[in-house]
Short mmCIF file of C-alpha atoms in Angstrom, two decimals:
data_model
loop_
_atom_site.label_atom_id
_atom_site.label_comp_id
_atom_site.label_asym_id
_atom_site.label_seq_id
_atom_site.Cartn_x
_atom_site.Cartn_y
_atom_site.Cartn_z
CA MET A 30 -35.09 -10.99 -15.03
CA SER A 31 -32.65 -13.71 -15.42
CA ILE A 32 -29.17 -13.40 -15.79
CA GLU A 33 -28.99 -14.11 -19.74
CA ARG A 34 -24.30 -14.47 -20.16
CA ILE A 35 -21.53 -13.82 -18.00
CA GLU A 36 -18.45 -12.76 -19.54
CA LEU A 37 -14.63 -12.84 -17.87
CA TYR A 38 -12.28 -10.30 -19.05
CA GLN A 39 -8.44 -9.89 -18.04
CA LEU A 40 -7.65 -6.34 -18.31
CA THR A 41 -3.91 -4.94 -17.83
CA LEU A 42 -3.01 -0.95 -17.79
CA PRO A 43 0.44 0.06 -17.08
CA LEU A 44 1.66 2.41 -14.28
CA ILE A 45 3.04 5.50 -15.36
CA GLU A 46 6.05 4.78 -12.30
CA PRO A 47 6.96 1.69 -10.64
CA PHE A 48 4.41 1.58 -7.47
CA ILE A 49 6.58 0.04 -4.56
CA ILE A 50 5.24 -0.90 -0.60
CA SER A 51 6.99 -2.89 1.56
CA GLY A 52 6.26 -6.32 0.23
CA GLY A 53 6.59 -5.49 -3.37
CA THR A 54 6.77 -3.98 -6.91
CA MET A 55 3.79 -3.04 -9.34
CA THR A 56 4.97 -2.00 -12.78
CA HIS A 57 1.29 -3.02 -14.66
CA ARG A 58 -1.80 -3.19 -12.98
CA ARG A 59 -3.87 -6.39 -13.94
CA SER A 60 -6.64 -7.01 -12.95
CA LEU A 61 -10.03 -9.44 -14.11
CA VAL A 62 -13.16 -7.95 -15.37
CA VAL A 63 -16.94 -9.19 -14.55
CA ILE A 64 -19.69 -8.26 -17.20
CA VAL A 65 -23.11 -9.63 -16.09
CA HIS A 66 -25.76 -9.54 -18.74
CA ASP A 67 -28.91 -9.94 -17.91
CA GLU A 68 -32.42 -10.51 -20.43
CA ARG A 69 -33.40 -6.85 -21.02
CA GLY A 70 -30.11 -5.86 -21.81
CA ASN A 71 -28.80 -4.27 -18.64
CA ARG A 72 -24.89 -4.84 -17.63
CA GLY A 73 -23.60 -4.46 -14.38
CA TYR A 74 -19.38 -4.77 -14.68
CA GLY A 75 -17.20 -5.81 -11.49
CA GLU A 76 -12.92 -5.83 -11.21
CA SER A 77 -11.29 -8.70 -9.26
CA PRO A 78 -7.73 -6.77 -8.40
CA PRO A 79 -5.71 -9.73 -6.51
CA PHE A 80 -1.89 -8.95 -7.46
CA GLU A 81 0.22 -10.73 -9.14
CA LEU A 82 2.15 -12.51 -6.41
CA PRO A 83 0.67 -12.87 -2.68
CA PHE A 84 3.01 -10.24 -0.98
CA TYR A 85 -0.60 -8.54 -0.34
CA SER A 86 -2.32 -11.39 0.24
CA GLU A 87 -2.86 -15.08 0.03
CA GLU A 88 -5.03 -14.73 -3.39
CA THR A 89 -3.13 -14.07 -6.82
CA LEU A 90 -4.66 -13.12 -9.87
CA ALA A 91 -3.87 -16.66 -11.77
CA GLY A 92 -5.85 -18.29 -8.35
CA ALA A 93 -8.76 -15.65 -8.77
CA ARG A 94 -9.02 -16.62 -12.87
CA HIS A 95 -9.44 -20.06 -12.28
CA LEU A 96 -11.93 -20.09 -9.51
CA LEU A 97 -13.95 -17.47 -11.54
CA GLU A 98 -13.49 -18.89 -14.69
CA HIS A 99 -14.39 -22.81 -13.34
CA VAL A 100 -16.74 -22.45 -10.07
CA LEU A 101 -17.71 -19.24 -9.46
CA ILE A 102 -19.11 -17.98 -12.51
CA PRO A 103 -20.55 -21.43 -14.18
CA ARG A 104 -22.41 -22.11 -10.93
CA LEU A 105 -23.95 -19.01 -10.45
CA ALA A 106 -25.09 -18.85 -13.96
CA GLN A 107 -26.77 -22.05 -13.06
CA ALA A 108 -28.22 -21.10 -10.33
CA GLN A 109 -29.85 -18.35 -12.39
CA ALA A 110 -29.69 -15.94 -9.45
CA ASP A 111 -29.73 -12.31 -10.27
CA THR A 112 -29.69 -10.14 -7.92
CA ILE A 113 -27.42 -9.55 -4.76
CA ASP A 114 -29.32 -11.18 -2.27
CA SER A 115 -30.24 -14.55 -3.88
CA ALA A 116 -26.60 -14.93 -5.23
CA GLU A 117 -24.71 -13.90 -2.21
CA PRO A 118 -25.00 -17.68 -0.29
CA ILE A 119 -24.06 -18.87 -3.10
CA LEU A 120 -20.76 -16.97 -4.19
CA ARG A 121 -19.81 -17.99 -0.27
CA GLN A 122 -21.50 -21.42 0.00
CA GLY A 123 -17.99 -23.84 -0.10
CA ILE A 124 -15.48 -20.95 -0.47
CA ARG A 125 -13.33 -20.13 2.18
CA GLY A 126 -11.83 -16.92 1.47
CA ASN A 127 -11.05 -16.14 -1.70
CA ARG A 128 -12.59 -12.71 -1.95
CA PHE A 129 -11.24 -11.01 -4.29
CA ALA A 130 -13.04 -13.38 -6.81
CA ARG A 131 -16.40 -13.57 -5.41
CA ALA A 132 -15.94 -9.93 -5.39
CA ALA A 133 -15.39 -9.09 -8.70
CA LEU A 134 -19.51 -10.84 -9.46
CA ASP A 135 -20.94 -9.63 -6.01
CA THR A 136 -20.20 -6.29 -7.11
CA ALA A 137 -20.73 -6.87 -10.97
CA LEU A 138 -24.25 -7.54 -9.37
CA TRP A 139 -24.47 -3.99 -7.54
CA ASP A 140 -23.94 -2.79 -10.55
CA LEU A 141 -26.71 -4.73 -12.60
CA GLU A 142 -29.54 -3.51 -10.18
CA ALA A 143 -28.01 -0.54 -10.33
CA ALA A 144 -28.02 -0.39 -14.44
CA ARG A 145 -32.08 -1.35 -13.45
CA GLN A 146 -32.69 1.40 -11.46
CA SER A 147 -30.79 3.60 -13.52
CA THR A 148 -28.34 4.90 -10.86
CA GLY A 149 -25.30 4.52 -9.21
CA ILE A 150 -23.62 2.03 -7.25
CA ALA A 151 -23.71 4.75 -4.25
CA GLY A 152 -27.80 5.07 -4.34
CA VAL A 153 -28.19 1.20 -4.20
CA LEU A 154 -25.68 0.64 -1.68
CA ALA A 155 -27.28 3.70 0.43
CA GLU A 156 -30.79 2.51 -0.33
CA ARG A 157 -29.96 -1.00 1.33
CA LEU A 158 -28.43 0.89 4.54
CA SER A 159 -31.46 3.55 4.95
CA VAL A 160 -28.47 6.03 4.43
CA THR A 161 -27.60 9.19 2.26
CA PRO A 162 -25.00 9.11 -0.01
CA ALA A 163 -22.67 12.02 -0.54
CA GLN A 164 -22.18 13.91 -3.54
CA GLN A 165 -18.20 14.27 -3.59
CA ILE A 166 -15.91 12.54 -1.48
CA GLU A 167 -11.99 14.09 -0.46
CA CYS A 168 -9.67 12.16 -2.17
CA GLY A 169 -5.68 11.39 -0.56
CA VAL A 170 -3.06 10.40 -1.96
CA ALA A 171 -0.65 7.57 -1.89
CA LEU A 172 3.16 7.46 -2.13
CA GLY A 173 5.15 4.40 -2.97
CA ILE A 174 8.49 4.14 -1.53
CA PRO A 175 10.96 5.61 -4.42
CA SER A 176 12.39 3.09 -6.09
CA ASP A 177 15.86 5.23 -5.50
CA ARG A 178 14.99 5.33 -2.47
CA SER A 179 15.68 9.32 -2.26
CA LEU A 180 14.28 11.28 0.21
CA ASP A 181 14.58 14.29 -2.31
CA THR A 182 12.03 12.06 -4.67
CA LEU A 183 9.81 11.82 -1.69
CA ARG A 184 9.74 15.03 -1.23
CA GLN A 185 8.93 15.90 -4.43
CA TRP A 186 6.12 13.57 -4.62
CA VAL A 187 4.69 15.52 -2.00
CA GLU A 188 4.85 18.95 -3.15
CA ARG A 189 3.83 17.56 -6.07
CA ALA A 190 0.82 15.99 -4.38
CA VAL A 191 0.21 19.09 -2.46
CA SER A 192 0.09 21.23 -5.34
CA HIS A 193 -2.77 19.02 -6.69
CA GLY A 194 -4.95 19.41 -3.71
CA TYR A 195 -4.98 16.12 -2.29
CA ARG A 196 -6.88 16.28 1.15
CA ARG A 197 -4.10 13.46 3.03
CA VAL A 198 -0.90 12.48 2.12
CA LYS A 199 0.19 8.65 2.61
CA ILE A 200 3.23 7.38 2.50
CA LYS A 201 4.77 3.78 2.85
CA VAL A 202 6.79 2.68 5.42
CA ALA A 203 8.43 -0.67 5.98
CA PRO A 204 11.81 -1.50 8.24
CA GLY A 205 15.04 1.00 7.16
CA TRP A 206 12.60 2.97 5.63
CA ASP A 207 10.37 4.98 8.22
CA SER A 208 11.68 7.64 10.31
CA ALA A 209 13.48 9.72 7.74
CA PRO A 210 10.90 10.06 4.45
CA THR A 211 8.47 10.30 7.30
CA ARG A 212 10.01 13.71 8.74
CA ALA A 213 10.79 14.62 5.38
CA ALA A 214 6.96 14.34 4.55
CA ARG A 215 5.91 16.07 7.55
CA GLU A 216 8.63 18.65 6.50
CA VAL A 217 7.07 19.70 3.04
CA LEU A 218 3.35 19.33 4.56
CA THR A 219 3.79 22.21 7.56
CA GLY A 220 1.85 24.52 7.28
CA THR A 221 -0.57 23.27 5.24
CA GLY A 222 -3.24 22.25 6.89
CA ILE A 223 -2.30 18.50 4.93
CA PRO A 224 -2.94 15.39 7.18
CA LEU A 225 -0.16 12.60 6.85
CA THR A 226 0.15 9.01 7.72
CA VAL A 227 2.52 6.14 6.97
CA ASP A 228 1.56 2.67 5.79
CA ALA A 229 2.88 -0.19 6.23
CA ASN A 230 1.08 -3.21 4.76
CA GLY A 231 2.04 -5.07 8.05
CA ALA A 232 5.77 -5.29 7.63
CA TYR A 233 6.81 -4.74 11.81
CA GLU A 234 6.57 -7.07 14.33
CA TRP A 235 6.13 -6.63 17.87
CA PRO A 236 7.91 -5.89 20.31
CA GLU A 237 10.89 -6.19 17.88
CA HIS A 238 10.32 -2.76 16.48
CA GLU A 239 9.23 -1.32 19.58
CA GLU A 240 11.88 1.84 18.94
CA ASN A 241 10.73 2.25 14.77
CA LEU A 242 6.91 1.85 16.02
CA ARG A 243 7.63 4.77 18.90
CA ASP A 244 9.49 6.95 16.82
CA LEU A 245 6.76 6.90 14.49
CA ASP A 246 4.07 7.96 16.77
CA GLN A 247 6.05 11.21 17.19
CA HIS A 248 5.09 12.84 13.97
CA ASP A 249 1.62 14.09 14.06
CA LEU A 250 0.30 11.71 12.35
CA LEU A 251 -3.64 10.94 11.33
CA TYR A 252 -3.00 7.68 11.91
CA ILE A 253 0.05 3.78 11.40
CA GLU A 254 -2.03 1.98 9.13
CA GLN A 255 -1.85 -1.44 9.62
CA PRO A 256 1.44 -1.10 11.42
CA LEU A 257 2.09 -5.64 12.43
CA ALA A 258 0.93 -8.66 10.19
CA PRO A 259 -2.93 -9.57 8.84
CA ASP A 260 -3.11 -11.85 11.31
CA GLU A 261 -2.57 -9.79 14.90
CA LEU A 262 -5.65 -9.29 15.91
CA VAL A 263 -4.46 -8.95 19.75
CA GLY A 264 -1.47 -8.00 19.13
CA HIS A 265 -2.72 -4.71 16.78
CA ALA A 266 -4.81 -4.39 19.91
CA ARG A 267 -1.77 -3.89 22.63
CA LEU A 268 -0.12 -1.95 20.54
CA ALA A 269 -3.49 0.53 19.74
CA ARG A 270 -3.13 1.15 23.43
CA GLU A 271 0.40 1.10 23.67
CA LEU A 272 1.19 4.32 21.16
CA ARG A 273 -0.83 7.88 21.34
CA THR A 274 -1.00 7.87 17.61
CA PRO A 275 -4.57 6.67 16.28
CA VAL A 276 -3.84 3.03 14.33
CA CYS A 277 -5.37 2.09 11.32
CA LEU A 278 -6.74 -1.39 10.35
CA ASP A 279 -6.14 -2.45 6.48
CA GLU A 280 -5.46 -6.36 6.24
CA THR A 281 -6.25 -7.46 8.93
CA LEU A 282 -9.75 -6.27 8.37
CA HIS A 283 -10.74 -8.95 6.00
CA ASP A 284 -14.60 -9.47 6.18
CA ALA A 285 -17.07 -9.36 9.04
CA ARG A 286 -15.62 -11.82 11.76
CA ALA A 287 -12.61 -9.95 11.98
CA ALA A 288 -14.83 -6.87 12.48
CA ARG A 289 -16.68 -8.45 15.72
CA GLN A 290 -13.12 -10.14 17.17
CA ILE A 291 -11.69 -5.75 16.24
CA VAL A 292 -15.00 -4.80 18.47
CA GLU A 293 -14.74 -7.57 21.76
CA LEU A 294 -11.43 -6.60 21.92
CA GLU A 295 -12.01 -3.19 21.91
CA GLY A 296 -8.81 -2.84 19.65
CA PRO A 297 -8.33 0.17 16.40
CA ARG A 298 -11.12 2.73 15.66
CA VAL A 299 -9.79 3.31 12.17
CA TRP A 300 -11.11 0.97 9.47
CA ASN A 301 -9.45 1.03 6.41
CA ILE A 302 -12.40 -1.10 4.55
CA LYS A 303 -11.69 -1.78 0.80
CA VAL A 304 -14.48 -3.00 -0.80
CA HIS A 305 -12.25 -5.96 -2.96
CA ARG A 306 -10.55 -7.51 -0.18
CA VAL A 307 -13.28 -8.24 2.40
CA GLY A 308 -15.44 -9.67 -0.64
CA GLY A 309 -17.13 -6.90 -2.13
CA LEU A 310 -20.25 -4.85 -1.25
CA THR A 311 -22.38 -7.19 0.45
CA GLU A 312 -19.66 -7.84 3.42
CA VAL A 313 -19.08 -3.93 3.04
CA CYS A 314 -22.72 -3.85 5.11
CA ARG A 315 -21.93 -5.92 7.64
CA ILE A 316 -17.79 -4.12 8.54
CA TYR A 317 -20.17 -1.05 7.92
CA ARG A 318 -22.50 -2.39 10.78
CA LEU A 319 -20.63 -3.07 13.29
CA ALA A 320 -18.28 0.00 12.72
CA ARG A 321 -21.36 2.17 13.07
CA GLU A 322 -21.81 0.96 16.21
CA PHE A 323 -18.96 0.75 17.57
CA GLY A 324 -18.00 4.18 16.38
CA ALA A 325 -14.89 3.45 14.46
CA LYS A 326 -13.68 6.20 11.87
CA LEU A 327 -13.69 4.68 7.96
CA TRP A 328 -12.00 5.52 4.47
CA ALA A 329 -11.89 3.42 1.67
CA GLY A 330 -8.67 2.41 0.14
CA THR A 331 -7.49 0.70 -3.26
CA MET A 332 -5.08 -1.66 -4.01
CA PRO A 333 -5.17 0.56 -6.90
CA GLU A 334 -8.25 -1.07 -9.69
CA SER A 335 -8.86 0.75 -12.66
CA GLY A 336 -11.93 3.26 -13.06
CA ILE A 337 -14.35 0.12 -13.38
CA GLY A 338 -13.62 -1.40 -9.57
CA SER A 339 -12.66 2.25 -7.95
CA GLN A 340 -16.84 3.02 -8.46
CA ALA A 341 -17.46 0.16 -6.23
CA ALA A 342 -14.44 1.87 -3.10
CA ILE A 343 -16.68 5.98 -4.49
CA ALA A 344 -20.05 4.49 -3.39
CA ALA A 345 -18.39 2.75 -0.17
CA ALA A 346 -16.71 6.03 0.64
CA ALA A 347 -19.88 8.44 0.13
CA LEU A 348 -21.68 6.55 3.00
CA PRO A 349 -21.44 8.24 6.66
CA GLY A 350 -18.93 7.97 8.76
CA PHE A 351 -16.65 7.64 5.82
CA VAL A 352 -14.42 10.58 7.39
CA TYR A 353 -10.97 10.24 5.99
CA PRO A 354 -9.85 11.22 2.81
CA SER A 355 -10.46 8.22 0.72
CA ASP A 356 -7.39 5.96 -1.56
CA VAL A 357 -9.52 7.11 -4.50
CA GLU A 358 -7.04 9.05 -6.87
CA PRO A 359 -7.29 10.43 -10.37
CA SER A 360 -6.60 8.03 -13.75
CA ALA A 361 -4.02 9.65 -14.60
CA ARG A 362 -1.89 9.81 -11.53
CA TRP A 363 -2.04 5.49 -12.37
CA PHE A 364 -2.24 4.88 -15.27
CA GLY A 365 -1.41 8.57 -17.28
CA LYS A 366 -4.06 10.41 -19.46
CA GLY A 367 -6.23 8.33 -22.09
CA ILE A 368 -5.27 5.58 -20.80
CA ASP A 369 -8.05 3.92 -17.76
CA VAL A 370 -12.20 2.48 -19.12
CA ILE A 371 -13.62 5.38 -16.99
CA ASP A 372 -11.69 8.81 -15.76
CA LEU A 373 -11.61 9.20 -12.67
CA GLN A 374 -11.28 13.03 -12.27
CA MET A 375 -10.58 15.06 -8.95
CA SER A 376 -11.19 19.06 -8.54
CA GLU A 377 -8.55 21.62 -7.44
CA GLN A 378 -9.85 21.11 -4.15
CA GLY A 379 -9.32 17.39 -3.82
CA TYR A 380 -12.73 16.41 -4.28
CA MET A 381 -14.42 13.72 -6.38
CA GLN A 382 -17.96 13.52 -7.67
CA VAL A 383 -19.97 10.72 -6.93
CA PRO A 384 -21.40 8.81 -10.48
CA GLY A 385 -25.23 8.41 -10.44
CA ALA A 386 -24.99 6.19 -13.73
CA SER A 387 -24.47 2.83 -13.28
CA ILE A 388 -20.83 1.66 -14.59
CA ASP A 389 -22.33 0.63 -18.69
CA ARG A 390 -22.53 4.09 -18.87
CA LEU A 391 -19.43 5.35 -17.55
CA VAL A 392 -17.07 3.43 -19.11
CA ASP A 393 -15.25 3.64 -22.47
CA GLY A 394 -15.94 0.95 -24.37
CA GLU A 395 -13.03 1.69 -27.23
CA ARG A 396 -10.67 1.73 -24.40
CA PHE A 397 -11.89 -0.97 -22.32
CA ARG A 398 -11.82 -3.38 -25.99
CA ALA A 399 -8.12 -1.76 -26.55
CA THR A 400 -6.56 -2.72 -22.96
CA SER A 401 -7.87 -6.45 -22.51
CA HIS A 402 -8.65 -9.31 -23.82
CA ARG A 403 -11.63 -11.86 -22.90
CA LEU A 404 -10.64 -15.03 -21.18
CA CYS A 405 -14.68 -17.39 -20.91
#
């Protein structure tokens, strides 16, 4: 079977409320979606969800679009590489970084293989790693910084998360918005048994913000996510030895090379694996093997993506070793009801089922046509 054509779309989904982190604010979720068609009518979907501004990573939506449209898609189509393994060197050769762009095609090819096997991405991924995937995953909620910077607003959000059944609550923090909101969230969660984590998205410096971080260390957190800048590998390793609370890596863990350095440094042992941030599921496999040898505790993060991109995150979260609730949330949480192109559902107990079908069988074609436009 060979690739017949590759389509590129821009998908735009409005958020029901602004999502604010230490680096920026989103009101809409814009991303790129590729669809890879083979000659037998199978289709594989992949999403590229970098932000429009480079506050999370150096890569932007415009840059990913340019690379996909003018380099990666023509290169893959010309090479007629129609499998995960044959395409991987084509997507990497001469391309430094640009992981979000590469992830779109990589995950689309994993989904294409799932379609060919009449299964879901989780099944293909687990087969590659010789493990058995879970049938459901635990869901955690990620709460941004309230636009009014109100502790009452944050308390209401945490109370609502508890009522919905989430298995873990995460709040975004930054210098000036850390100690008080963490205490407020902790007060709501006391007695519930639901763990609390905080995510700084690299907003702190050490030792400049030592007082802030040592204060967070007193709040009985499951872990502190990405306290320092992404390139602070040594800094995170040192900080992990300074604090009692485990340090979790997010932006720092951008590929298997970074993971190997973390292992050599005896660095943090809680890893957030975001499929698109690391360049796709092929790279996830490399990181996963290192994590298992190192004894790192894993969970799957999101950007968040649409229901299309979330399928790769769900598949990763179903692997053994993903022991903490992942940031895969129901579609209505981000976009409202009846908007997302794949409607993700969470049970009242905070679990989400792992699909046993490829994305082509899950996506709502009418919604996709209404929320996207074709680029090439």
